[in-house]
mmCIF file of C-alpha atoms and ligand atoms in Angstrom:
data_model
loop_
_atom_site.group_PDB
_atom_site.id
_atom_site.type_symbol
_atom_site.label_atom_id
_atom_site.label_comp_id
_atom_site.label_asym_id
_atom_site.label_seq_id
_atom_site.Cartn_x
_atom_site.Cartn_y
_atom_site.Cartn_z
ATOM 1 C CA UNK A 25 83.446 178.583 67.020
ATOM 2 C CA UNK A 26 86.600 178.087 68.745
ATOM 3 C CA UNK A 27 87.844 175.907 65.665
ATOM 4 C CA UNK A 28 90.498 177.079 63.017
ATOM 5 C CA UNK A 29 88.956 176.323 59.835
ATOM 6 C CA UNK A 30 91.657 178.125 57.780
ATOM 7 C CA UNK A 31 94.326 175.462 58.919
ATOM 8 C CA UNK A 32 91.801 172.645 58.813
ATOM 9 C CA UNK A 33 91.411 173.049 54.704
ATOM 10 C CA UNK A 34 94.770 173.293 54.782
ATOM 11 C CA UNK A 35 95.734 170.543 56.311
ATOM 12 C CA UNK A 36 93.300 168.614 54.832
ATOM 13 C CA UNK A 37 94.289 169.439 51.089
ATOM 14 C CA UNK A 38 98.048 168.511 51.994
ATOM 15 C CA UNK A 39 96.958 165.182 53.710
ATOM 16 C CA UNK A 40 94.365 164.553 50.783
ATOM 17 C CA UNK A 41 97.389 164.989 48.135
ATOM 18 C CA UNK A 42 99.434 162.545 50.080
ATOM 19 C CA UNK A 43 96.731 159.757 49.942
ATOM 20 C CA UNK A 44 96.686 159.885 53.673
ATOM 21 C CA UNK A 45 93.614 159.910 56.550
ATOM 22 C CA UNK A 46 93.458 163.086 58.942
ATOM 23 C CA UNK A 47 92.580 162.015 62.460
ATOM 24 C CA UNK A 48 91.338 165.205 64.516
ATOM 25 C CA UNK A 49 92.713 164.791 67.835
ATOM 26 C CA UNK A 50 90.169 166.221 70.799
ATOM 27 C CA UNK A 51 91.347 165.293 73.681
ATOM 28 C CA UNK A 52 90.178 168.118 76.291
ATOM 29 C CA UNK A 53 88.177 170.151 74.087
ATOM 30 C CA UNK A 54 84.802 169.993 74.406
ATOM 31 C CA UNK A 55 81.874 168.570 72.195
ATOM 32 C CA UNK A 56 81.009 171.547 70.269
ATOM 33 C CA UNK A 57 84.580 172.180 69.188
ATOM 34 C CA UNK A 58 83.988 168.488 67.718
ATOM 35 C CA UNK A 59 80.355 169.027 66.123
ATOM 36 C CA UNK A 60 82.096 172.384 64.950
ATOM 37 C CA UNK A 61 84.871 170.259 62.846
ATOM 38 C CA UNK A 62 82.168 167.837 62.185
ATOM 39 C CA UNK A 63 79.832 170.090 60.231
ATOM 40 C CA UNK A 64 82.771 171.038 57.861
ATOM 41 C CA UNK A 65 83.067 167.592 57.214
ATOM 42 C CA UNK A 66 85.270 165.891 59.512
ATOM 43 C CA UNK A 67 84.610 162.178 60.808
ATOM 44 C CA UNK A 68 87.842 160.910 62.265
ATOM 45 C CA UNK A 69 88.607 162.044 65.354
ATOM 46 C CA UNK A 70 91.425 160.836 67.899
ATOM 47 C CA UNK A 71 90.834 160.753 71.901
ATOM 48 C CA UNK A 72 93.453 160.131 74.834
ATOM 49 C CA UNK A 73 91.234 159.181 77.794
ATOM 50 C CA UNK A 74 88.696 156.273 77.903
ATOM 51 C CA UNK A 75 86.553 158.011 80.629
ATOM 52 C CA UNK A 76 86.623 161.280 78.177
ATOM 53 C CA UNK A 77 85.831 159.391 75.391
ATOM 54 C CA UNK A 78 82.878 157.344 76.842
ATOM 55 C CA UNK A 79 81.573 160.281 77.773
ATOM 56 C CA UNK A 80 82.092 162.545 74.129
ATOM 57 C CA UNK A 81 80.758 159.487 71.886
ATOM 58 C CA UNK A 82 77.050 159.247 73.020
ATOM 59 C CA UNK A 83 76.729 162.769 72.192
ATOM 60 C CA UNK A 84 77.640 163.079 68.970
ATOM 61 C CA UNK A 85 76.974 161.597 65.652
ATOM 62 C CA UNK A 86 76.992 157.787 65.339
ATOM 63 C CA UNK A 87 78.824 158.173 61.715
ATOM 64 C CA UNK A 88 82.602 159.399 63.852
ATOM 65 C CA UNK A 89 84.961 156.974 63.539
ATOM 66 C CA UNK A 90 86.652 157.329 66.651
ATOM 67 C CA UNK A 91 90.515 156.365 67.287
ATOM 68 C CA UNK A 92 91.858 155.616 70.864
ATOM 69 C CA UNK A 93 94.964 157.866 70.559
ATOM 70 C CA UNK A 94 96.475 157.473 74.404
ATOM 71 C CA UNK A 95 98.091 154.695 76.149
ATOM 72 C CA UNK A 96 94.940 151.989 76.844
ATOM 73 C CA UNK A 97 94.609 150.258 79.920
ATOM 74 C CA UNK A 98 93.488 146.574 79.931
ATOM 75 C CA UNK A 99 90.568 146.772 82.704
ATOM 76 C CA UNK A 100 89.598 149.626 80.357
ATOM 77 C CA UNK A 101 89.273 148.269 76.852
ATOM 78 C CA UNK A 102 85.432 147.213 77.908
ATOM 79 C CA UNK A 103 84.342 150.811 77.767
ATOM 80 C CA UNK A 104 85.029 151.225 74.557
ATOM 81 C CA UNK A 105 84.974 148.100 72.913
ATOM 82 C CA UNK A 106 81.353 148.592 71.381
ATOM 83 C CA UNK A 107 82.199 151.404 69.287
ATOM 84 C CA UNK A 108 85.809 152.486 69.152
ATOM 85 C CA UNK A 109 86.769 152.489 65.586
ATOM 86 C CA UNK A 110 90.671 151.836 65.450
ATOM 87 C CA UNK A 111 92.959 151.581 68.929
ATOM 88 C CA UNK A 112 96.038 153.238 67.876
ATOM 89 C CA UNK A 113 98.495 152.997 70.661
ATOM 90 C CA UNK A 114 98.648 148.850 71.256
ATOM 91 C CA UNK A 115 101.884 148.300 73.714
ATOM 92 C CA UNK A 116 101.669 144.926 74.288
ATOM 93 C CA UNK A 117 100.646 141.524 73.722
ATOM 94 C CA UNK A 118 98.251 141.559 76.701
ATOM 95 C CA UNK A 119 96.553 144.441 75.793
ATOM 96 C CA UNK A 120 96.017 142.689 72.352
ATOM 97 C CA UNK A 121 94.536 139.352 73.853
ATOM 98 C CA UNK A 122 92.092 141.948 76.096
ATOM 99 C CA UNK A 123 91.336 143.608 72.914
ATOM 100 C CA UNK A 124 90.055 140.187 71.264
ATOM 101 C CA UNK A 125 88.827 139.249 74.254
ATOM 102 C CA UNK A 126 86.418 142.558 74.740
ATOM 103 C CA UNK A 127 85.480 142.516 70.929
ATOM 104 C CA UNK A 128 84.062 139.242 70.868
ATOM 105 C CA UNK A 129 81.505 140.033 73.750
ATOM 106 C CA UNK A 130 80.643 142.545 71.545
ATOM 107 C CA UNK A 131 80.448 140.319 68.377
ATOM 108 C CA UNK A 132 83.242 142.524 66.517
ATOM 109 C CA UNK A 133 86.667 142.433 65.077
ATOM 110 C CA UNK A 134 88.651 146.044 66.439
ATOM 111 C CA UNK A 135 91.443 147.138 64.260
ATOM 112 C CA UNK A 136 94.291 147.842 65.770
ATOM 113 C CA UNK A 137 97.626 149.403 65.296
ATOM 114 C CA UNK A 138 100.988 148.602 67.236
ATOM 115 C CA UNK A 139 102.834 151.461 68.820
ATOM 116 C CA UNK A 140 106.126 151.311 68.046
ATOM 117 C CA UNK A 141 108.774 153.686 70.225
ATOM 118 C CA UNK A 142 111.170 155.585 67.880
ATOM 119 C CA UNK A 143 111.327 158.976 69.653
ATOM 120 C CA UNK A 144 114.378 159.398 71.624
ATOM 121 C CA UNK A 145 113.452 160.135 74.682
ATOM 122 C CA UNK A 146 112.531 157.497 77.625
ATOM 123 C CA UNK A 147 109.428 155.805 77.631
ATOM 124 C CA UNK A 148 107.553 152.396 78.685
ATOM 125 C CA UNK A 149 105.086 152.866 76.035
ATOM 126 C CA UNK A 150 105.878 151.182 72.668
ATOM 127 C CA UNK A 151 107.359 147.990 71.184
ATOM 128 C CA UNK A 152 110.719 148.042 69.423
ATOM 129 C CA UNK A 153 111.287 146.819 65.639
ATOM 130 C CA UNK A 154 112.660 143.285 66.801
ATOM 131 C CA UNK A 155 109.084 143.281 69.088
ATOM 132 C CA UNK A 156 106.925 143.600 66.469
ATOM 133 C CA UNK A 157 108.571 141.159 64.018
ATOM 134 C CA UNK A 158 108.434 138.820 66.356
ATOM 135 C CA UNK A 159 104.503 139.464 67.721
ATOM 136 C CA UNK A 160 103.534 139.652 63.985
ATOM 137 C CA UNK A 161 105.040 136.726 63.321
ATOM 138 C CA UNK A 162 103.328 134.623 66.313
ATOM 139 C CA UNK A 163 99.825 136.237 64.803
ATOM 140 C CA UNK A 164 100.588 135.218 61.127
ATOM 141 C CA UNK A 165 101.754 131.909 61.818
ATOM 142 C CA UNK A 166 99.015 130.874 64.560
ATOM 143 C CA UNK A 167 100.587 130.405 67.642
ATOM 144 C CA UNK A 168 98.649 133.534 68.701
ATOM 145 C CA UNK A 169 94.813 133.002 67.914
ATOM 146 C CA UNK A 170 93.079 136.639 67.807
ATOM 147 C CA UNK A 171 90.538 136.046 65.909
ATOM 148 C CA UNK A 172 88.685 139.191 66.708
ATOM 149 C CA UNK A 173 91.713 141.794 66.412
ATOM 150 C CA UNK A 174 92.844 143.099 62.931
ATOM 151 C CA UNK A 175 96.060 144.610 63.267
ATOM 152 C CA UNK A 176 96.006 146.835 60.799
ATOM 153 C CA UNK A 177 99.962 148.976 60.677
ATOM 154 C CA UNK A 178 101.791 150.955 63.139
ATOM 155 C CA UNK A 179 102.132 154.220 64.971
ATOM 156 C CA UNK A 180 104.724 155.891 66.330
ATOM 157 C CA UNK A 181 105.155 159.447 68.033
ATOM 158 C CA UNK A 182 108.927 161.102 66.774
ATOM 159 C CA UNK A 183 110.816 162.974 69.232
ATOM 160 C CA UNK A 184 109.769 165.886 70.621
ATOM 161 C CA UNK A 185 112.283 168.440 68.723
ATOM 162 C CA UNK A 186 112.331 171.033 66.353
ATOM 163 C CA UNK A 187 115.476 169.043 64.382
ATOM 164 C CA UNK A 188 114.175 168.351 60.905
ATOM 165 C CA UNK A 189 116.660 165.291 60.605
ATOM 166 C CA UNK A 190 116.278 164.047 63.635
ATOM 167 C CA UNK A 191 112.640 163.823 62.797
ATOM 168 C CA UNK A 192 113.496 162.601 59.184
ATOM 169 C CA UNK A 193 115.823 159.836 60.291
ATOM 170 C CA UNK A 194 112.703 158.589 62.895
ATOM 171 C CA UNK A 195 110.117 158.791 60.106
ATOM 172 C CA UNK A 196 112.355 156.687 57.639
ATOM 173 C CA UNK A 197 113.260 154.206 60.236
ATOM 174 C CA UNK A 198 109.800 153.936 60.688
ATOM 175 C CA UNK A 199 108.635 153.655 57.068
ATOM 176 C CA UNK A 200 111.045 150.380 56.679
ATOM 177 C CA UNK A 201 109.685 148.706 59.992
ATOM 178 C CA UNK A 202 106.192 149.094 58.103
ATOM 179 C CA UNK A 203 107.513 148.032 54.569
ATOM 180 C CA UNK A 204 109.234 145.280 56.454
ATOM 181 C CA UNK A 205 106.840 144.066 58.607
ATOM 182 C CA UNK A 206 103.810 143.327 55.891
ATOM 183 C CA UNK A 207 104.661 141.636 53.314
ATOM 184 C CA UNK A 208 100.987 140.678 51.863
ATOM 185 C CA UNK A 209 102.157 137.694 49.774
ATOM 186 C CA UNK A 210 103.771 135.789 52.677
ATOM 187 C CA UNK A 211 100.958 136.836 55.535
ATOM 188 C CA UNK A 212 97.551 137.312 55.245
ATOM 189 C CA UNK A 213 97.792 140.830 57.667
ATOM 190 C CA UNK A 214 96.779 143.413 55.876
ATOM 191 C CA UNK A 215 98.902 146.242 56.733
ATOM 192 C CA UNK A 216 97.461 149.364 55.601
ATOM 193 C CA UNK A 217 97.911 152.336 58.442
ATOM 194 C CA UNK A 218 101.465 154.048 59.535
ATOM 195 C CA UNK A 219 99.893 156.541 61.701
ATOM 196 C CA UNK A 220 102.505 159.330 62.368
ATOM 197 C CA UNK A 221 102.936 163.125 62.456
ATOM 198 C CA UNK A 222 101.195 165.495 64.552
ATOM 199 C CA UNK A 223 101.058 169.148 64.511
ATOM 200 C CA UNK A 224 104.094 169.668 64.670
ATOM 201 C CA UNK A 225 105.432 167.911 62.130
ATOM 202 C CA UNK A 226 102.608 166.622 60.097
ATOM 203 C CA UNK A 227 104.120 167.922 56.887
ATOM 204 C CA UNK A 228 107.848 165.693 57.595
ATOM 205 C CA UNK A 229 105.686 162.778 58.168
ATOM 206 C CA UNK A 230 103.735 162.382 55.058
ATOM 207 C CA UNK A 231 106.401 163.577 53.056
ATOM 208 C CA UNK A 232 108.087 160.462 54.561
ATOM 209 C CA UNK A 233 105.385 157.680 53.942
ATOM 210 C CA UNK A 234 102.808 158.709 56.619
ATOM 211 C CA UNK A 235 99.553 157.335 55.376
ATOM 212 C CA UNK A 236 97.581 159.290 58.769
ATOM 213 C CA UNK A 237 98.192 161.825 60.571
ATOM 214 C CA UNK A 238 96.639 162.905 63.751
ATOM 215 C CA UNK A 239 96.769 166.903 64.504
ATOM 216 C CA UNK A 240 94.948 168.314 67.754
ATOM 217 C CA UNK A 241 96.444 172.502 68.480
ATOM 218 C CA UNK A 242 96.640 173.684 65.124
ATOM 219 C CA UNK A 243 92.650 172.496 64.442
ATOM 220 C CA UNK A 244 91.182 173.283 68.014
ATOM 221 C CA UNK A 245 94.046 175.738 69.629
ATOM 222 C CA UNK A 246 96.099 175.266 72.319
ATOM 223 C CA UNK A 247 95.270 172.739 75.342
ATOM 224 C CA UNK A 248 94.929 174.186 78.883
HETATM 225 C C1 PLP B 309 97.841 164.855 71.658
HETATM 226 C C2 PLP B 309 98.312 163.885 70.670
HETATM 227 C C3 PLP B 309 98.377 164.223 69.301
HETATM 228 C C4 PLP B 309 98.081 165.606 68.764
HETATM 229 O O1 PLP B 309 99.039 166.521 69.188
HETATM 230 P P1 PLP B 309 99.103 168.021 68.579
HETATM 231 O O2 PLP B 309 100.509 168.418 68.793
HETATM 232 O O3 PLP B 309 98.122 168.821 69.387
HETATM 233 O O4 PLP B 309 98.724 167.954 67.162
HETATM 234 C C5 PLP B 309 98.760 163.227 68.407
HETATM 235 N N1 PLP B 309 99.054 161.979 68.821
HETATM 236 C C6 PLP B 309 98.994 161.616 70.115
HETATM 237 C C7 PLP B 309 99.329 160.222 70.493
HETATM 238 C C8 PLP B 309 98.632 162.561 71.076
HETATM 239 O O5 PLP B 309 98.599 162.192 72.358
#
């Protein structure tokens, strides 16, 4: 089996110890590499592409809780609406009110998390701190009605760099926006998930207040 079991107990211990969730990340590996992981106990597993996804989730065990890792297209939230288990990578408020909209066909509520962008390098993916203050606010006070999306925390993705502080000073920053954001006695969103660190620099992240982590190449090797 084509799956590194050795770094998977690892990894898990380390992420158990923290408190945190592991989130196996498949994208472009194939279904046995997944049942592999699965059989040593695995359930949570991330994906990047909808069509990839759809096709992956029939074919395994109905007990995965799959996350929707990758940036989400509105026009495709409907093919994974009846079954996706948390959409990680939310970048916007109209992706949010497709979200509702798609889980109430399917007589659900999805959890969601907002992508926030830290990392230093340019991207249109992502809100910024003032962003989400400001969405979470229009949710908690009512002026946006979503009655069928949770949103649950935030994710992020850190720079792509080997500098430990670099890293460090994203993970904090992030850690406060979370702290910040949810304060349970003044909203009623429950904020439970910062969903950072990936193989790289899974280790940083919970040390920093990561409470999931989502690791593809050091479980299932390289991609392409
Ligand atoms: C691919 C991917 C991961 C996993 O990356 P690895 O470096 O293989 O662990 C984590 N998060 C997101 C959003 C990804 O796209």
């Amino acid at each position: 089996m084509s799956v590194n079991e050795q770094n998977y107990k690892a990894i898990l211990a380390k992420t158990e110890t923290a408190g945190a969730t592991l989130v196996a990340v498949s994208k472009l590996k194939p279904v046995s590499d997944i049942k592999a992981l699965y059989d040593l106990g695995q359930r949570d597993f991330g994906e990047n592409y909808v069509q990839e996804l759809a096709e992956k989730q029939p074919q395994l065990p109905d007990d995965i809780r799959w996350h929707f890792i990758g940036h989400l297209q509105s026009n495709k939230v409907k093919y994974i609406a009846s079954f996706v288990h948390l959409i990680q990578g939310v970048d916007s408020e109209r992706l949010l009110v497709e979200i509702d909209k798609q889980a109430r066909k399917n007589g659900r509520i999805i959890d969601c998390l907002l992508q926030v962008h830290v990392a230093q390098e340019e991207t249109k993916f992502g809100f910024d701190g003032g962003e989400v203050t400001a969405l979470l606010g229009r949710i908690g006070s009512g002026v946006l009605v979503l009655p069928n999306v949770r949103v649950k925390g935030l994710m992020a993705m850190a720079s792509f760099t080997e500098d430990a502080d670099q890293l460090k000073q994203e993970f904090t920053a992030m850690k406060a926006l979370f702290e910040k954001s949810f304060k349970p006695e003044t909203s009623d969103l429950k904020l439970q998930t910062l969903s950072m660190g990936m193989s790289g620099d899974y280790e940083l992240a919970l040390e920093c207040g990561s409470t999931m982590i989502r690791v593809g190449s050091l479980l299932f090797g390289a991609r392409g």
